[in-house]
Amino acid sequence: MTIATAEHIINAGFDEHRAEQFAERMVDMLNAGCTALMISIGHRTGLFDTLAAMAPATSEEIASRAGLNERYVREWLGAMTVSDIIRHTPETATYQLPSEHAISLSRTSPADNIAVFAQYIPLLGAVEDQIVHCFRHGGGVPYESFHRFHEVMAEDSGQSVVAALDTHILPLVPGLTDRLEQGIRVLDVGCGRGKALNRLAGLYPASRFVGYDFSREAVDYARREASEQGHHNATFQVRDAATLGEGNERGTFDLITTFDAIHDQKDPLAVLRGIRAALADDGVYLAQDIKGSSHHHGDRDHPIGPMLYTVSCMHCMTVSLAQGGEGLGAMWGKERALDYFSKAGFGTVEVNELAHDFQNYWYVCRP
């Protein structure tokens, strides 16, 4: 077959309408990506919160109320207007955030603020050069390259975990709240800034809570918050989770939790085996991890599949590889998770889903 003949066959099968539709989709993606950056800025500067509490107002009035520079606010309002997020009335030169939009973008909605997640876009974009280097040479990008990571994760978990602990999460384990009220030992592995553990410490003063995390910055934050809130029953340590279950720690804890923390470990199976060793014989391990299928084709209908695979590639996977680790990634999926739980020594594993949380599975694991 000649080159000319091959080109003719390719051209004969070319669908111009499909090509135009795809090009339009690419433009939509570019617009959406840029809008996500502006949404992140609106969240961090408090502009969405300001607008949610205001009647239609001019850029000068909005900037004054928010304590921000008017010129920047005006340009941001332009981006929000052309994105159909903010309603602009040119006759009065005013702008308004509809209440139907504010519920997804302002801090008045503590469990459904999508603007929190928009922060991941600039956070990940900041390490793009390093990720490209890894594509070419292997290796990974270390935790310390991700500025604000723990801050954003704390906001994220504040919505999906902390706000739902006593109402949705703890009830997954029958009788757990009664045991917590009576007093048990609890460990949170990969505790981050300790938001969940400090919440539990306040709810259940008779129990003792310990948090381990790889990051000293996160642990220092958790300790300060525990002190400020008077949680004398909560302690936090800088600790490599892979060393769990050693020595006098074996069989020590009645409840162990991990909130979105296993898949980015250097050696996730070693961590799970350590958790099993540190768990009492009648204890419970409660694990939150990303909802996925372990197969790319099985995740095509996931409502935020593209976002989760991007976060996985540009954070979860790479921070593990940076330590010479497995690089499991956020989208390891239910099938692989169940296999790892079994290999770690857990006898029974229940898989739960919560109505308010389409992003995660909730695993209840017992010895």
Tab-separated table of C-alpha atoms in Angstrom:
chain	number	residue	atom	x	y	z
A	1	MET	CA	0.000	0.000	0.000
A	2	THR	CA	1.393	3.395	-0.984
A	3	ILE	CA	1.474	6.394	1.345
A	4	ALA	CA	-1.023	8.171	-0.940
A	5	THR	CA	-3.447	5.243	-0.695
A	6	ALA	CA	-3.147	5.159	3.132
A	7	GLU	CA	-3.871	8.891	3.345
A	8	HIS	CA	-6.929	8.408	1.103
A	9	ILE	CA	-8.311	5.695	3.399
A	10	ILE	CA	-7.778	7.860	6.504
A	11	ASN	CA	-9.392	10.880	4.876
A	12	ALA	CA	-12.299	8.789	3.602
A	13	GLY	CA	-13.121	7.764	7.180
A	14	PHE	CA	-12.727	11.247	8.644
A	15	ASP	CA	-15.900	12.569	10.361
A	16	GLU	CA	-15.755	16.351	10.085
A	17	HIS	CA	-18.798	16.873	12.321
A	18	ARG	CA	-17.282	14.723	15.049
A	19	ALA	CA	-14.013	16.644	14.753
A	20	GLU	CA	-15.848	19.966	15.161
A	21	GLN	CA	-17.736	18.676	18.190
A	22	PHE	CA	-14.494	17.534	19.797
A	23	ALA	CA	-12.832	20.893	19.093
A	24	GLU	CA	-15.753	22.644	20.787
A	25	ARG	CA	-15.388	20.305	23.741
A	26	MET	CA	-11.697	21.203	24.015
A	27	VAL	CA	-12.558	24.913	24.063
A	28	ASP	CA	-15.108	24.245	26.815
A	29	MET	CA	-12.405	22.463	28.805
A	30	LEU	CA	-10.016	25.385	28.446
A	31	ASN	CA	-12.698	27.779	29.630
A	32	ALA	CA	-13.605	25.503	32.527
A	33	GLY	CA	-9.968	25.170	33.593
A	34	CYS	CA	-9.499	28.929	33.636
A	35	THR	CA	-12.775	29.402	35.474
A	36	ALA	CA	-11.616	26.926	38.120
A	37	LEU	CA	-8.596	29.165	38.795
A	38	MET	CA	-10.875	32.157	39.249
A	39	ILE	CA	-13.176	30.135	41.513
A	40	SER	CA	-10.189	29.227	43.679
A	41	ILE	CA	-9.263	32.910	43.946
A	42	GLY	CA	-12.852	33.805	44.786
A	43	HIS	CA	-12.798	31.269	47.596
A	44	ARG	CA	-9.413	32.238	49.017
A	45	THR	CA	-10.155	35.965	48.976
A	46	GLY	CA	-13.609	35.501	50.476
A	47	LEU	CA	-15.321	37.127	47.499
A	48	PHE	CA	-17.972	34.436	47.225
A	49	ASP	CA	-18.755	34.793	50.930
A	50	THR	CA	-18.970	38.559	50.557
A	51	LEU	CA	-21.268	38.350	47.543
A	52	ALA	CA	-23.480	35.725	49.176
A	53	ALA	CA	-24.350	38.265	51.867
A	54	MET	CA	-24.882	41.252	49.527
A	55	ALA	CA	-27.673	42.608	47.394
A	56	PRO	CA	-26.694	43.645	43.832
A	57	ALA	CA	-23.657	45.925	44.162
A	58	THR	CA	-21.004	47.697	42.110
A	59	SER	CA	-17.424	46.497	41.892
A	60	GLU	CA	-16.390	49.358	44.176
A	61	GLU	CA	-18.938	48.324	46.818
A	62	ILE	CA	-17.958	44.678	46.591
A	63	ALA	CA	-14.244	45.421	46.832
A	64	SER	CA	-14.800	47.731	49.788
A	65	ARG	CA	-16.884	45.146	51.652
A	66	ALA	CA	-14.297	42.423	50.969
A	67	GLY	CA	-11.316	44.670	51.758
A	68	LEU	CA	-9.731	44.022	48.349
A	69	ASN	CA	-8.288	45.983	45.440
A	70	GLU	CA	-11.126	47.180	43.194
A	71	ARG	CA	-9.312	46.751	39.887
A	72	TYR	CA	-8.599	43.091	40.557
A	73	VAL	CA	-12.119	42.525	41.853
A	74	ARG	CA	-13.573	44.118	38.717
A	75	GLU	CA	-11.592	41.847	36.419
A	76	TRP	CA	-12.535	38.820	38.502
A	77	LEU	CA	-16.187	39.845	38.269
A	78	GLY	CA	-15.747	39.898	34.499
A	79	ALA	CA	-14.538	36.295	34.530
A	80	MET	CA	-17.452	35.290	36.756
A	81	THR	CA	-19.931	37.129	34.521
A	82	VAL	CA	-18.851	35.484	31.257
A	83	SER	CA	-18.813	32.125	33.060
A	84	ASP	CA	-22.477	32.635	34.050
A	85	ILE	CA	-21.611	32.332	37.732
A	86	ILE	CA	-22.423	35.922	38.681
A	87	ARG	CA	-25.388	37.907	37.376
A	88	HIS	CA	-24.414	41.306	35.944
A	89	THR	CA	-26.847	44.161	35.305
A	90	PRO	CA	-25.123	46.617	32.933
A	91	GLU	CA	-27.760	49.349	33.376
A	92	THR	CA	-26.838	49.734	37.050
A	93	ALA	CA	-23.256	48.374	36.777
A	94	THR	CA	-24.071	45.902	39.558
A	95	TYR	CA	-23.197	42.277	40.212
A	96	GLN	CA	-24.989	39.619	42.212
A	97	LEU	CA	-24.264	36.016	43.184
A	98	PRO	CA	-27.571	34.120	42.898
A	99	SER	CA	-28.457	32.182	46.032
A	100	GLU	CA	-28.725	29.028	43.917
A	101	HIS	CA	-25.034	29.501	43.029
A	102	ALA	CA	-23.909	30.654	46.453
A	103	ILE	CA	-24.892	27.329	48.005
A	104	SER	CA	-22.152	25.640	45.950
A	105	LEU	CA	-19.530	28.379	46.243
A	106	SER	CA	-19.600	30.007	49.671
A	107	ARG	CA	-18.742	29.049	53.210
A	108	THR	CA	-22.413	29.371	54.146
A	109	SER	CA	-22.628	25.798	52.805
A	110	PRO	CA	-20.075	23.924	54.946
A	111	ALA	CA	-20.683	20.496	53.374
A	112	ASP	CA	-21.223	21.347	49.694
A	113	ASN	CA	-18.761	24.120	48.861
A	114	ILE	CA	-17.306	23.092	45.496
A	115	ALA	CA	-15.014	26.139	45.535
A	116	VAL	CA	-12.903	24.268	48.089
A	117	PHE	CA	-12.059	21.635	45.463
A	118	ALA	CA	-11.220	24.266	42.844
A	119	GLN	CA	-8.095	25.004	44.897
A	120	TYR	CA	-6.594	21.716	43.732
A	121	ILE	CA	-6.195	23.120	40.201
A	122	PRO	CA	-3.617	25.835	41.029
A	123	LEU	CA	-2.095	23.621	43.734
A	124	LEU	CA	-1.333	20.896	41.192
A	125	GLY	CA	-0.427	23.350	38.437
A	126	ALA	CA	2.375	24.666	40.629
A	127	VAL	CA	4.252	21.346	40.311
A	128	GLU	CA	3.627	20.803	36.584
A	129	ASP	CA	7.282	21.304	35.627
A	130	GLN	CA	8.371	18.685	38.163
A	131	ILE	CA	5.696	16.237	36.990
A	132	VAL	CA	6.821	16.658	33.365
A	133	HIS	CA	10.368	15.894	34.512
A	134	CYS	CA	9.085	12.708	36.167
A	135	PHE	CA	7.314	11.663	32.962
A	136	ARG	CA	10.678	11.805	31.213
A	137	HIS	CA	12.986	10.523	33.928
A	138	GLY	CA	10.842	8.697	36.485
A	139	GLY	CA	10.885	9.346	40.207
A	140	GLY	CA	8.388	11.542	41.987
A	141	VAL	CA	7.576	14.943	43.468
A	142	PRO	CA	7.979	15.061	47.284
A	143	TYR	CA	5.368	16.264	49.756
A	144	GLU	CA	7.257	19.456	50.530
A	145	SER	CA	6.770	20.685	46.952
A	146	PHE	CA	3.020	20.955	47.497
A	147	HIS	CA	2.531	24.260	49.266
A	148	ARG	CA	-0.827	24.638	51.027
A	149	PHE	CA	-1.581	20.940	50.531
A	150	HIS	CA	-2.491	20.269	54.163
A	151	GLU	CA	-4.513	23.477	54.312
A	152	VAL	CA	-6.618	22.478	51.306
A	153	MET	CA	-6.947	18.870	52.467
A	154	ALA	CA	-8.164	20.101	55.856
A	155	GLU	CA	-10.922	22.078	54.132
A	156	ASP	CA	-11.748	19.105	51.918
A	157	SER	CA	-12.000	16.654	54.813
A	158	GLY	CA	-13.860	19.258	56.837
A	159	GLN	CA	-16.722	18.848	54.394
A	160	SER	CA	-16.649	15.121	53.624
A	161	VAL	CA	-15.427	13.786	56.990
A	162	VAL	CA	-15.498	16.134	59.963
A	163	ALA	CA	-18.990	17.500	59.359
A	164	ALA	CA	-20.399	13.969	59.025
A	165	LEU	CA	-18.490	12.091	61.746
A	166	ASP	CA	-21.219	11.743	64.347
A	167	THR	CA	-24.189	11.778	61.959
A	168	HIS	CA	-23.105	9.415	59.161
A	169	ILE	CA	-19.654	7.886	59.652
A	170	LEU	CA	-19.530	6.515	63.198
A	171	PRO	CA	-22.995	4.913	62.843
A	172	LEU	CA	-21.502	2.652	60.141
A	173	VAL	CA	-20.177	0.581	63.069
A	174	PRO	CA	-23.002	-0.544	65.384
A	175	GLY	CA	-22.277	0.225	69.028
A	176	LEU	CA	-19.187	2.320	68.264
A	177	THR	CA	-20.513	5.564	69.721
A	178	ASP	CA	-21.420	3.765	72.965
A	179	ARG	CA	-17.870	2.419	73.226
A	180	LEU	CA	-16.432	5.869	72.543
A	181	GLU	CA	-18.596	7.359	75.275
A	182	GLN	CA	-17.398	4.712	77.730
A	183	GLY	CA	-13.747	5.230	76.757
A	184	ILE	CA	-11.522	3.449	74.223
A	185	ARG	CA	-8.166	4.018	72.535
A	186	VAL	CA	-8.325	5.486	69.036
A	187	LEU	CA	-5.598	5.970	66.417
A	188	ASP	CA	-5.870	8.036	63.229
A	189	VAL	CA	-3.145	7.153	60.715
A	190	GLY	CA	-2.232	9.974	58.322
A	191	CYS	CA	-4.114	12.456	60.479
A	192	GLY	CA	-2.974	15.578	58.596
A	193	ARG	CA	-3.944	18.664	60.553
A	194	GLY	CA	-5.953	16.538	62.967
A	195	LYS	CA	-9.368	18.013	62.202
A	196	ALA	CA	-11.207	14.689	62.468
A	197	LEU	CA	-9.349	13.514	65.566
A	198	ASN	CA	-9.816	16.808	67.384
A	199	ARG	CA	-13.518	16.674	66.566
A	200	LEU	CA	-13.747	13.174	68.050
A	201	ALA	CA	-11.728	14.199	71.103
A	202	GLY	CA	-14.248	16.935	71.809
A	203	LEU	CA	-17.236	14.643	71.326
A	204	TYR	CA	-15.887	11.785	73.459
A	205	PRO	CA	-13.787	13.062	76.383
A	206	ALA	CA	-13.598	9.614	78.020
A	207	SER	CA	-11.669	8.158	75.077
A	208	ARG	CA	-7.999	8.642	74.230
A	209	PHE	CA	-6.968	9.727	70.744
A	210	VAL	CA	-3.611	9.499	68.969
A	211	GLY	CA	-2.774	10.898	65.526
A	212	TYR	CA	0.227	9.945	63.358
A	213	ASP	CA	1.383	11.841	60.288
A	214	PHE	CA	4.489	12.070	58.152
A	215	SER	CA	4.365	15.909	58.080
A	216	ARG	CA	5.744	17.895	61.002
A	217	GLU	CA	3.910	21.007	59.809
A	218	ALA	CA	0.595	19.162	59.925
A	219	VAL	CA	1.303	17.630	63.332
A	220	ASP	CA	2.306	20.993	64.803
A	221	TYR	CA	-0.973	22.463	63.553
A	222	ALA	CA	-2.977	19.583	65.057
A	223	ARG	CA	-1.221	20.001	68.407
A	224	ARG	CA	-1.925	23.734	68.503
A	225	GLU	CA	-5.591	23.193	67.735
A	226	ALA	CA	-5.886	20.470	70.383
A	227	SER	CA	-4.348	22.831	72.942
A	228	GLU	CA	-6.597	25.730	71.924
A	229	GLN	CA	-9.689	23.548	72.176
A	230	GLY	CA	-8.623	22.008	75.486
A	231	HIS	CA	-8.422	18.453	74.176
A	232	HIS	CA	-6.113	16.867	76.745
A	233	ASN	CA	-7.207	13.440	75.497
A	234	ALA	CA	-5.633	13.948	72.044
A	235	THR	CA	-1.943	13.644	71.162
A	236	PHE	CA	-0.189	13.876	67.801
A	237	GLN	CA	3.150	12.471	66.637
A	238	VAL	CA	5.367	12.703	63.581
A	239	ARG	CA	5.526	9.061	62.607
A	240	ASP	CA	6.172	6.822	59.630
A	241	ALA	CA	2.994	4.762	59.353
A	242	ALA	CA	4.962	1.779	58.042
A	243	THR	CA	6.378	1.240	61.571
A	244	LEU	CA	2.942	0.639	63.095
A	245	GLY	CA	2.290	-2.395	65.268
A	246	GLU	CA	5.845	-2.803	66.483
A	247	GLY	CA	6.747	-3.613	70.076
A	248	ASN	CA	4.262	-2.621	72.786
A	249	GLU	CA	1.918	-1.133	70.201
A	250	ARG	CA	0.561	-4.537	69.151
A	251	GLY	CA	-3.144	-4.957	69.881
A	252	THR	CA	-3.279	-1.550	71.555
A	253	PHE	CA	-6.080	0.302	69.761
A	254	ASP	CA	-9.811	-0.385	69.798
A	255	LEU	CA	-10.499	1.827	66.792
A	256	ILE	CA	-8.106	2.809	64.004
A	257	THR	CA	-9.103	5.206	61.234
A	258	THR	CA	-7.595	6.370	57.973
A	259	PHE	CA	-9.218	9.158	56.021
A	260	ASP	CA	-8.022	9.170	52.405
A	261	ALA	CA	-4.545	8.193	53.561
A	262	ILE	CA	-3.610	4.671	52.419
A	263	HIS	CA	-3.166	5.009	48.669
A	264	ASP	CA	-0.373	7.599	48.787
A	265	GLN	CA	1.785	5.705	51.300
A	266	LYS	CA	5.246	4.511	50.301
A	267	ASP	CA	4.277	0.933	51.156
A	268	PRO	CA	0.485	0.779	51.611
A	269	LEU	CA	0.380	-2.954	52.331
A	270	ALA	CA	2.971	-2.577	55.081
A	271	VAL	CA	0.880	0.218	56.617
A	272	LEU	CA	-2.257	-1.942	56.486
A	273	ARG	CA	-0.406	-4.841	58.098
A	274	GLY	CA	0.799	-2.464	60.807
A	275	ILE	CA	-2.768	-1.272	61.374
A	276	ARG	CA	-3.910	-4.879	61.707
A	277	ALA	CA	-1.125	-5.594	64.209
A	278	ALA	CA	-1.924	-2.492	66.283
A	279	LEU	CA	-5.663	-3.299	66.380
A	280	ALA	CA	-7.159	-5.123	69.333
A	281	ASP	CA	-8.768	-8.495	68.633
A	282	ASP	CA	-12.241	-6.979	69.088
A	283	GLY	CA	-11.266	-3.695	67.417
A	284	VAL	CA	-12.454	-2.033	64.228
A	285	TYR	CA	-10.530	-0.399	61.417
A	286	LEU	CA	-12.569	2.266	59.595
A	287	ALA	CA	-11.042	3.372	56.287
A	288	GLN	CA	-12.200	6.074	53.927
A	289	ASP	CA	-10.658	5.872	50.476
A	290	ILE	CA	-11.410	7.056	46.974
A	291	LYS	CA	-14.278	5.397	45.150
A	292	GLY	CA	-12.966	3.674	42.047
A	293	SER	CA	-13.129	0.416	40.164
A	294	SER	CA	-9.414	-0.549	39.804
A	295	HIS	CA	-9.966	-0.429	36.023
A	296	HIS	CA	-9.903	2.661	33.786
A	297	HIS	CA	-12.952	1.621	31.800
A	298	GLY	CA	-14.892	1.096	35.028
A	299	ASP	CA	-14.396	4.717	36.055
A	300	ARG	CA	-15.690	6.374	32.888
A	301	ASP	CA	-19.023	7.231	34.518
A	302	HIS	CA	-17.505	8.527	37.762
A	303	PRO	CA	-18.877	12.070	38.252
A	304	ILE	CA	-15.418	13.478	39.018
A	305	GLY	CA	-13.263	10.805	37.381
A	306	PRO	CA	-11.052	13.232	35.424
A	307	MET	CA	-10.351	15.259	38.544
A	308	LEU	CA	-9.508	12.202	40.645
A	309	TYR	CA	-7.140	10.719	38.058
A	310	THR	CA	-5.431	14.107	37.738
A	311	VAL	CA	-5.021	14.462	41.510
A	312	SER	CA	-3.740	10.888	41.594
A	313	CYS	CA	-1.139	11.446	38.875
A	314	MET	CA	0.012	14.833	40.127
A	315	HIS	CA	-0.055	14.156	43.864
A	316	CYS	CA	-1.018	10.794	45.356
A	317	MET	CA	1.020	8.605	43.011
A	318	THR	CA	4.012	10.909	42.698
A	319	VAL	CA	4.545	11.534	46.433
A	320	SER	CA	4.753	7.778	46.943
A	321	LEU	CA	7.190	7.368	44.044
A	322	ALA	CA	9.288	10.232	45.442
A	323	GLN	CA	9.939	8.000	48.474
A	324	GLY	CA	10.862	5.049	46.282
A	325	GLY	CA	7.412	3.660	46.999
A	326	GLU	CA	4.749	1.687	45.170
A	327	GLY	CA	2.994	4.666	43.601
A	328	LEU	CA	-0.414	3.057	44.080
A	329	GLY	CA	-2.382	6.221	43.298
A	330	ALA	CA	-5.799	7.433	44.389
A	331	MET	CA	-7.672	5.367	41.811
A	332	TRP	CA	-6.474	1.982	43.093
A	333	GLY	CA	-10.134	1.047	43.375
A	334	LYS	CA	-12.337	-1.227	45.440
A	335	GLU	CA	-11.115	-4.528	44.006
A	336	ARG	CA	-7.481	-3.838	44.804
A	337	ALA	CA	-8.362	-2.334	48.182
A	338	LEU	CA	-10.238	-5.492	49.191
A	339	ASP	CA	-7.265	-7.584	48.077
A	340	TYR	CA	-4.886	-5.467	50.184
A	341	PHE	CA	-7.157	-5.642	53.247
A	342	SER	CA	-7.237	-9.428	52.927
A	343	LYS	CA	-3.452	-9.699	52.543
A	344	ALA	CA	-3.032	-7.457	55.592
A	345	GLY	CA	-4.910	-10.001	57.700
A	346	PHE	CA	-8.412	-8.612	58.061
A	347	GLY	CA	-11.048	-11.344	58.275
A	348	THR	CA	-14.134	-9.363	57.266
A	349	VAL	CA	-14.525	-6.155	55.281
A	350	GLU	CA	-17.781	-4.282	54.705
A	351	VAL	CA	-17.970	-1.738	51.888
A	352	ASN	CA	-20.251	1.221	52.539
A	353	GLU	CA	-21.318	4.301	50.609
A	354	LEU	CA	-22.745	7.482	52.117
A	355	ALA	CA	-25.461	9.524	50.428
A	356	HIS	CA	-23.606	12.814	50.926
A	357	ASP	CA	-20.279	11.462	49.607
A	358	PHE	CA	-20.058	10.236	46.006
A	359	GLN	CA	-16.258	10.451	46.103
A	360	ASN	CA	-15.406	7.717	48.619
A	361	TYR	CA	-15.950	4.183	49.802
A	362	TRP	CA	-16.100	3.557	53.551
A	363	TYR	CA	-14.565	0.236	54.570
A	364	VAL	CA	-15.312	-1.353	57.958
A	365	CYS	CA	-12.576	-3.928	58.599
A	366	ARG	CA	-12.424	-6.438	61.441
A	367	PRO	CA	-9.769	-9.013	62.450
